Coordinates of C-alpha atoms in Angstrom, one line a residue:
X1 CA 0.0 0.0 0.0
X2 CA 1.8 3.2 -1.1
X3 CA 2.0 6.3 1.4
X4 CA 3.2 9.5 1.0
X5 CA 3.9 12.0 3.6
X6 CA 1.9 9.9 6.1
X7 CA -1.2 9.7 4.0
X8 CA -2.8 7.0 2.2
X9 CA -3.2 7.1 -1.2
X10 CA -6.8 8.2 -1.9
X11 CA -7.9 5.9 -4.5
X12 CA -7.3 2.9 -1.9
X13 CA -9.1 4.0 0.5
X14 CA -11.7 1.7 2.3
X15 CA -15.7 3.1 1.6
X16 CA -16.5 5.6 4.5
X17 CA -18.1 4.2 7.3
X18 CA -21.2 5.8 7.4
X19 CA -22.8 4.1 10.5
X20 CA -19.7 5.8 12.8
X21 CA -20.8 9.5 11.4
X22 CA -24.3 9.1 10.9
X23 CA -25.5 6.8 13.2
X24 CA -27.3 4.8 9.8
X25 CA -26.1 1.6 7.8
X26 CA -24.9 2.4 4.3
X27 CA -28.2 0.8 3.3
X28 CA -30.5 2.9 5.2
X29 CA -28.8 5.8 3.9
X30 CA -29.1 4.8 0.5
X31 CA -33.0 4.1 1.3
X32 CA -33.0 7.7 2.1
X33 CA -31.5 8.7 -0.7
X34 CA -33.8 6.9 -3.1
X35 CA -36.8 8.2 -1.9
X36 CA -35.5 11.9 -1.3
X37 CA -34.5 12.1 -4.5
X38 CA -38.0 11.7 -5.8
X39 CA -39.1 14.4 -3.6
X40 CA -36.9 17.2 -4.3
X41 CA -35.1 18.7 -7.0
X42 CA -31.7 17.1 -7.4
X43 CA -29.8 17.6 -10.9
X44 CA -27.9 15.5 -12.1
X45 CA -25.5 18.6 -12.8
X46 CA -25.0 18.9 -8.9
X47 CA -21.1 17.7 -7.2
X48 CA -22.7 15.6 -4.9
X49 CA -25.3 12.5 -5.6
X50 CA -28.5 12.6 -3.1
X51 CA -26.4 9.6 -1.2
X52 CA -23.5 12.3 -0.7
X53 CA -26.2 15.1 0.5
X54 CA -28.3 12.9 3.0
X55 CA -25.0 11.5 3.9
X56 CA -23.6 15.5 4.9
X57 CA -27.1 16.4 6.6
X58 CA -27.2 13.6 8.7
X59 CA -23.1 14.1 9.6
X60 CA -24.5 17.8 10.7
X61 CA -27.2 16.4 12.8
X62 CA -24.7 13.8 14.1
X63 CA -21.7 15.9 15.1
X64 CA -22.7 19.3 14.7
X65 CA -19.4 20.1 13.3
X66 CA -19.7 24.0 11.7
X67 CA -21.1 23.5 8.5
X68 CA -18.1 25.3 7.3
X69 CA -15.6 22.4 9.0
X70 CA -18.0 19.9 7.8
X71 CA -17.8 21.2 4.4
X72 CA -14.0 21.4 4.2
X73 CA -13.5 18.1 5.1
X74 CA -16.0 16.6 1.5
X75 CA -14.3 19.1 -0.1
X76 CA -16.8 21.7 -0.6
X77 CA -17.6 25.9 0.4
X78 CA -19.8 26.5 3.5
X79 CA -22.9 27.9 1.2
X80 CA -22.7 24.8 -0.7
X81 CA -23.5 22.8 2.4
X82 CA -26.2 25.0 3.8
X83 CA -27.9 25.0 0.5
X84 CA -27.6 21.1 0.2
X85 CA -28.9 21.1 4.1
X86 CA -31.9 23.2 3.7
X87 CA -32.9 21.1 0.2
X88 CA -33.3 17.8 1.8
X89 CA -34.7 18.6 5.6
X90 CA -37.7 19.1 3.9
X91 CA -37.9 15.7 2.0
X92 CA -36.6 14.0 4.3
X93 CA -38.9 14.8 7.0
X94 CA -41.4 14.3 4.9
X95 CA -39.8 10.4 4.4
X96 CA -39.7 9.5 8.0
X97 CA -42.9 10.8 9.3
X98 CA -44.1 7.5 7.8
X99 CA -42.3 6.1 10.6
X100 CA -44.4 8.1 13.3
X101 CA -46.5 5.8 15.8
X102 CA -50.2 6.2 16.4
X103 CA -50.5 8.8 19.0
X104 CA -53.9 7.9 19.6
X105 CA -52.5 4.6 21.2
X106 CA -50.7 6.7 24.1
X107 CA -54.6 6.8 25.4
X108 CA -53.9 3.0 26.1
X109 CA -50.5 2.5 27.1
X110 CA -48.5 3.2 30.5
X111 CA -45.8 5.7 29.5
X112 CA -42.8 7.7 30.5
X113 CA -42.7 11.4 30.1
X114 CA -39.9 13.8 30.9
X115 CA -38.2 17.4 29.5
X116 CA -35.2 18.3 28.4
X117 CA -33.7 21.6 27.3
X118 CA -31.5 22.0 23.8
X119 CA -28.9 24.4 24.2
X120 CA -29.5 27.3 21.5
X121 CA -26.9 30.3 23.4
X122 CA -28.8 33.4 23.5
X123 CA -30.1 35.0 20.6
X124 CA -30.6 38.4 20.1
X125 CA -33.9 37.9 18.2
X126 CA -35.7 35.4 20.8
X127 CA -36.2 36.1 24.8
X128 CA -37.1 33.6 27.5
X129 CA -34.7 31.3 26.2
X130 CA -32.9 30.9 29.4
X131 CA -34.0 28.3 31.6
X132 CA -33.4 28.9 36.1
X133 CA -33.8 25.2 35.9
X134 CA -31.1 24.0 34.0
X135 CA -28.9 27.5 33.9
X136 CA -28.8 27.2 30.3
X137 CA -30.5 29.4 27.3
X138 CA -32.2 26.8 24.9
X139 CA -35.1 25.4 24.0
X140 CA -37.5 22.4 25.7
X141 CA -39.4 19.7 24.5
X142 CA -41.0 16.4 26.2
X143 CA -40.1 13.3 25.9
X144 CA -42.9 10.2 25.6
X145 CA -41.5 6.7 26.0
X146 CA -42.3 2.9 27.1
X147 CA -41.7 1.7 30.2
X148 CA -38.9 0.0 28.6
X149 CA -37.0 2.9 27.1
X150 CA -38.2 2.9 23.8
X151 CA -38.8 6.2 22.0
X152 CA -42.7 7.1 21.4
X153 CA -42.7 10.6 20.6
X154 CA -41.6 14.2 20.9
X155 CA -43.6 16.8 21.5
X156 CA -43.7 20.7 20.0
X157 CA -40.7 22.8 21.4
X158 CA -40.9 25.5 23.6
X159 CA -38.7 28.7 25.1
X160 CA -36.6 27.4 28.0
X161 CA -37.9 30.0 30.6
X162 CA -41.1 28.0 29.9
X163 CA -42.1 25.3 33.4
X164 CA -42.6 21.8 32.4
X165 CA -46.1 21.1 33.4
X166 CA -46.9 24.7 31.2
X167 CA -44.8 23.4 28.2
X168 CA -46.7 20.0 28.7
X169 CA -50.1 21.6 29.0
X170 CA -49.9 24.0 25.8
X171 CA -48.6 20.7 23.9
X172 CA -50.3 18.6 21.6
X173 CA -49.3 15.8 23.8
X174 CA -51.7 16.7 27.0
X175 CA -54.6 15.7 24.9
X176 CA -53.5 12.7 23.6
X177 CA -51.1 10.9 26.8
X178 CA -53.6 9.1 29.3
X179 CA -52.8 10.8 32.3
X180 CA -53.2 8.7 34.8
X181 CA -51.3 6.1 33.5
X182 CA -48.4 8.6 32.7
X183 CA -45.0 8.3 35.3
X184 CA -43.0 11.7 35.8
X185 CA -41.2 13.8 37.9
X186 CA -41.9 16.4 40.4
X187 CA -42.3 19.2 37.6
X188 CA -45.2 17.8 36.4
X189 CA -47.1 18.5 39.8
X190 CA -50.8 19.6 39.0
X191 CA -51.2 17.3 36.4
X192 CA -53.5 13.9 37.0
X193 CA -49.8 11.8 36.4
X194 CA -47.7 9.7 39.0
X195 CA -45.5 12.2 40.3
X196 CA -43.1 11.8 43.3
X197 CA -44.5 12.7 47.1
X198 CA -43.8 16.3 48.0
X199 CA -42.1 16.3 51.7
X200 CA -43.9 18.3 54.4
X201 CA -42.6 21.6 55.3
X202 CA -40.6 21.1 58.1
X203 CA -41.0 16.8 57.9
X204 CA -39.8 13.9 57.0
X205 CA -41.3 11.5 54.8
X206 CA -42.7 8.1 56.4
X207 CA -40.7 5.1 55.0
X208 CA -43.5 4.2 53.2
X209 CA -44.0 7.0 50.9
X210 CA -39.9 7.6 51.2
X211 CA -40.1 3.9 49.4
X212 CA -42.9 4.8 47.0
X213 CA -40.3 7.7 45.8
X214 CA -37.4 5.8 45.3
X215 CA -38.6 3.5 43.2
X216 CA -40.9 6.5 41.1
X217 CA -37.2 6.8 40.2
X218 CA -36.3 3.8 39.4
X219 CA -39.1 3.2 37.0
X220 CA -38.2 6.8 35.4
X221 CA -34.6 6.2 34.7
X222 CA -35.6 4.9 31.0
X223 CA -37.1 8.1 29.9
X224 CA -33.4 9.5 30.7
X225 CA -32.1 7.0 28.6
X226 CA -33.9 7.6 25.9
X227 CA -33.3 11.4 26.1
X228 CA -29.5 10.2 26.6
X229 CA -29.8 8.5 23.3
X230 CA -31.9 11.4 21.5
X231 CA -28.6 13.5 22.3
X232 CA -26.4 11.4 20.6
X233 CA -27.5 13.4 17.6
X234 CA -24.8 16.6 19.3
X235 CA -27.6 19.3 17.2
X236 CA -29.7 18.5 20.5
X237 CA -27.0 18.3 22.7
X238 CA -23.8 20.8 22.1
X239 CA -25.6 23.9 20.9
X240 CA -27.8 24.6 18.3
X241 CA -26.2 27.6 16.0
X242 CA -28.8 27.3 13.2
X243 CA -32.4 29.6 12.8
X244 CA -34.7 28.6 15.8
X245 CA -37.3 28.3 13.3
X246 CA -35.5 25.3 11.7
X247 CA -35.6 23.5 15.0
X248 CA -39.2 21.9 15.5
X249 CA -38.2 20.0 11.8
X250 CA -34.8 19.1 12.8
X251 CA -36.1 17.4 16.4
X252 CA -38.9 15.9 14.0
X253 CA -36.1 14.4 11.7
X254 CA -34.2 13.0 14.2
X255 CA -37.3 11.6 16.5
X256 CA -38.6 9.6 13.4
X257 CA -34.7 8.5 12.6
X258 CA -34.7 6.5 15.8
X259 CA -38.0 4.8 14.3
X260 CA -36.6 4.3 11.4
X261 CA -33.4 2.8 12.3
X262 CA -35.4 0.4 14.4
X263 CA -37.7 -0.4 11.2
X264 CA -35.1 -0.9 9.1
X265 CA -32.8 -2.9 11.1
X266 CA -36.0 -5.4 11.9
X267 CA -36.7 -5.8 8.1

């Protein structure tokens, strides 16, 4: 194998693999790709194929390199990215929302639900961003899942200053989640779901409802695993630099991903 100044020579290079910077099989992507492709203007003409594009968008999502790092490294300008970005969000959220659930099913089954806060920096344009809670400026959302960790749905984001029972409340989710049979945390108090026992000014709690509490927590920890998982996708995780009003599609994206890796894996 020839070398020369330490690197490889290009044309025997292994294929990329796509499932370390994407988080997707080769296969999947090229599902992607296929059905993208039908969806949205893509010349021929263009330096990249619709593999190479969905490939890039999803490298974004997975790293949240700077576009313009992410674009030096396949070669290309910073523009040329964004423009290939913003051309396939749209067909491509349109592709996975096939691989939503029935929300009218969370009337039925016991669930999970819990926030979390994506970190967007302030922005001169947007106020209440900053959550107290979490001493971070972002943007909220609610997690749904199983009692078993698996991912169910997302809800609509909201500004960070906003409480979770109020972001849950003014969500599309508080009509369709059977509350009763819903477990959360504390910051869902005033709702009709399993919360944890509040401790009496000035009192301990018995060991009974002390016991009751610690295993509420128990039977939440999948929720944080799924929202541990969600953030392997850095976008949600490590700051989000793009338009806010890109965001609700981006979190849709990525929720129906998960779904879809699952799908496709299973066929």
């Amino acid at each position: 194998m020839r070398w020369f100044l330490g690197i490889k020579n290009h044309a025997q290079e292994r294929p990329l693999r796509y499932h370390r910077t994407t988080g997707l099989s080769t296969e999947a992507i090229n599902y992607l790709a296929r059905e993208v492709a039908g969806l949205v203007i893509w010349s021929s003409g263009n330096t990249f194929s619709a593999f190479q594009g969905v490939a890039m968008t999803l490298e974004y999502y997975r790293t949240n390199l700077s576009q313009g790092m992410l674009a030096a490294f396949h070669g290309t300008s910073q523009p040329t990215l964004s423009r290939i970005i913003a051309t396939l969000e749209e067909g491509l959220a349109h592709i996975v929302t096939e691989f939503c659930i029935d929300l009218d099913d969370l009337k039925y089954d016991a669930t999970l639900l819990d926030g979390f806060l994506i970190p967007t920096g302030n922005r001169s344009d947007q106020d209440k961003l900053y959550s107290g809670k979490r001493r971070q400026s972002g943007v909220g959302a609610q997690v749904v899942a199983t009692l078993y960790g698996r991912l169910l749905t997302v809800s609509e984001i909201f500004r960070g200053s906003t409480h979770d029972v109020t972001a849950f409340r003014n969500s599309s989710l508080a009509s369709l989640l059977n509350q009763s049979n819903a477990i959360a945390d504390g910051g869902y108090r005033g709702t009709n779901m399993v919360i944890p026992i509040r401790k009496p000014n000035g009192y301990e709690l018995d060991a009974d409802r002390a016991a009751f509490n610690a295993a509420l927590t128990g039977w939440r920890a999948p929720a944080e695993r799924v929202i541990a998982h969600l953030k392997n996708w850095n976008i949600l995780a490590t700051g989000y630099h793009r338009r806010l009003c890109h965001l609700q599609r981006v979190v849709h994206i990525i929720t129906r991903l998960k779904r879809f890796r699952a799908c496709y894996a299973a066929s």
